[in-house]
Amino acid sequence: MYFQKEIETMNRKEMSALQLERLKWTVDYCYKNVPFYTKKLDEAGVTADKIKSLSDIKYIPVTTKADLRDNYPFGLFAQPMKNIVRIHASSGTTGKPTVVGYTKNDLELWSDCMARIVTAGGATSEDIVQISFGYGMFTGALGLHYGLEKIGATVVPNSSGNTEKALMFMRDFKTTALVATPSYALYMAETARELEYPMSDYNLRIGLLGSEGCTPEMRNEIEKAWGIFVTDNYGMSELIGPGVSGECQERCGLHFNEDYFFPEIVDSETLEPLDEGEAGELLVTTLCKEGIPLLRYRTRDITRLNYDVCKCGRTGVRMEKVLGRSDDMLKIRGVNVFPSQIESVLVANEKIGGQYQLVVRREGFTDTLEVKVELGDESILDKFSEIEKVQKNISRNLQTVLGIQCKVSIVEPKSLERFVGKAKRVLDLRNENK
Ligand code: ZN
């Protein structure tokens, strides 16, 4: 049930003491080994001995993704290259990616984090786990890979792409667990249906899904399609990859690996700490990392923390599923819109499929939002009035949830682009007309 019980069920007082000791170590380590931090900490007048309690962390300046990009590729590394044994890079869509390096100890720590999370999600040494994340510079696949091997599971490093072959392995190997993005898990189910093997040929029982958002409705759809139990996990390559936090089988928040990562919630505009339970931007400080330690890294993810002990017995603080990203948030006619809100409306409608695209345009001085969705129920493909009904229903529900009007376009089944990795759902054309 636990991978490292003594850490996962440690009481708050002991955990805080451990975190404080490690925070002081990290500040000192950054100061001595990363010129970027020497300068920043000098400017802020912070040294390790000035940190007397965890709340003193607020005196430390934050680190941003731009800081990593500005120091591309290895400027924030705290160890010489001979001690770095692995390099990964983020899937940055614009400009230079962010590059991260791991020492041997970092890889060990990462495997521990992942082993705890997959165990919490229900995986055991009996499982045959197919990893359908793309291998390569992206941290997702290898992160899960080492964690699963550590607990003794059988890993099938299938990677992404060639879905039919992946499904063949899944049937022939009697694969019991799937690692994938939620949208790819759905796409695999869609392909499995098309191939017309009976679903009883598949032996899947759990899904360890992650690397992109997943609403409860989408999760239901995946669970129904595959007949599996799905848990979510959270992380990002800058911090380590997946492994920062993950759901246990109670699924009431993601347990943080707090002995390695210290979380804070701040107001994303003022960076002021918020009270326990309030929603704000998550900042994370690495507590043991050697390759590229980060102080108060701005994740841009909006969430809240819950320090109550979980029913599963784990004491690690739980973060709520990410509510949205402070920089993915779309501002449309002055209203904050998170793609996840739209997704929750779409997935609730049985007549449409799981894929969608959001197109934002500027017409004159007004922003418009078009939501493109695929018809899921092919039996009404030719029935204009039925389709119109679906469209009106979605329009109305979106208006209720978002507070703004948007155009809903229903397109033919399977006509929207499919993504193997993270789905690119938003097409913002507003700047192109300038
Ligand atoms: Zn729990």
Tab-separated table of N, CA and C and ligand atoms in Angstrom, residues 248 250 255 310 312 314, ligand 1:
chain	number	residue	atom	x	y	z
A	248	CYS	N	-3.906	9.149	-4.633
A	248	CYS	CA	-4.044	7.799	-4.103
A	248	CYS	C	-5.397	7.296	-4.570
A	250	GLU	N	-8.101	7.055	-3.040
A	250	GLU	CA	-9.240	7.831	-2.530
A	250	GLU	C	-9.602	8.935	-3.520
A	255	HIS	N	-1.332	13.798	-3.504
A	255	HIS	CA	-0.364	13.861	-2.406
A	255	HIS	C	0.977	14.377	-2.917
A	310	CYS	N	-5.206	12.189	4.956
A	310	CYS	CA	-6.096	11.508	4.008
A	310	CYS	C	-6.597	10.179	4.578
A	312	CYS	N	-6.440	7.443	3.262
A	312	CYS	CA	-5.502	6.363	2.924
A	312	CYS	C	-4.374	6.263	3.960
A	314	ARG	N	-1.978	8.524	4.296
A	314	ARG	CA	-0.852	9.388	3.935
A	314	ARG	C	-1.055	10.772	4.549
B	1	ZN	ZN	-4.632	9.521	0.169
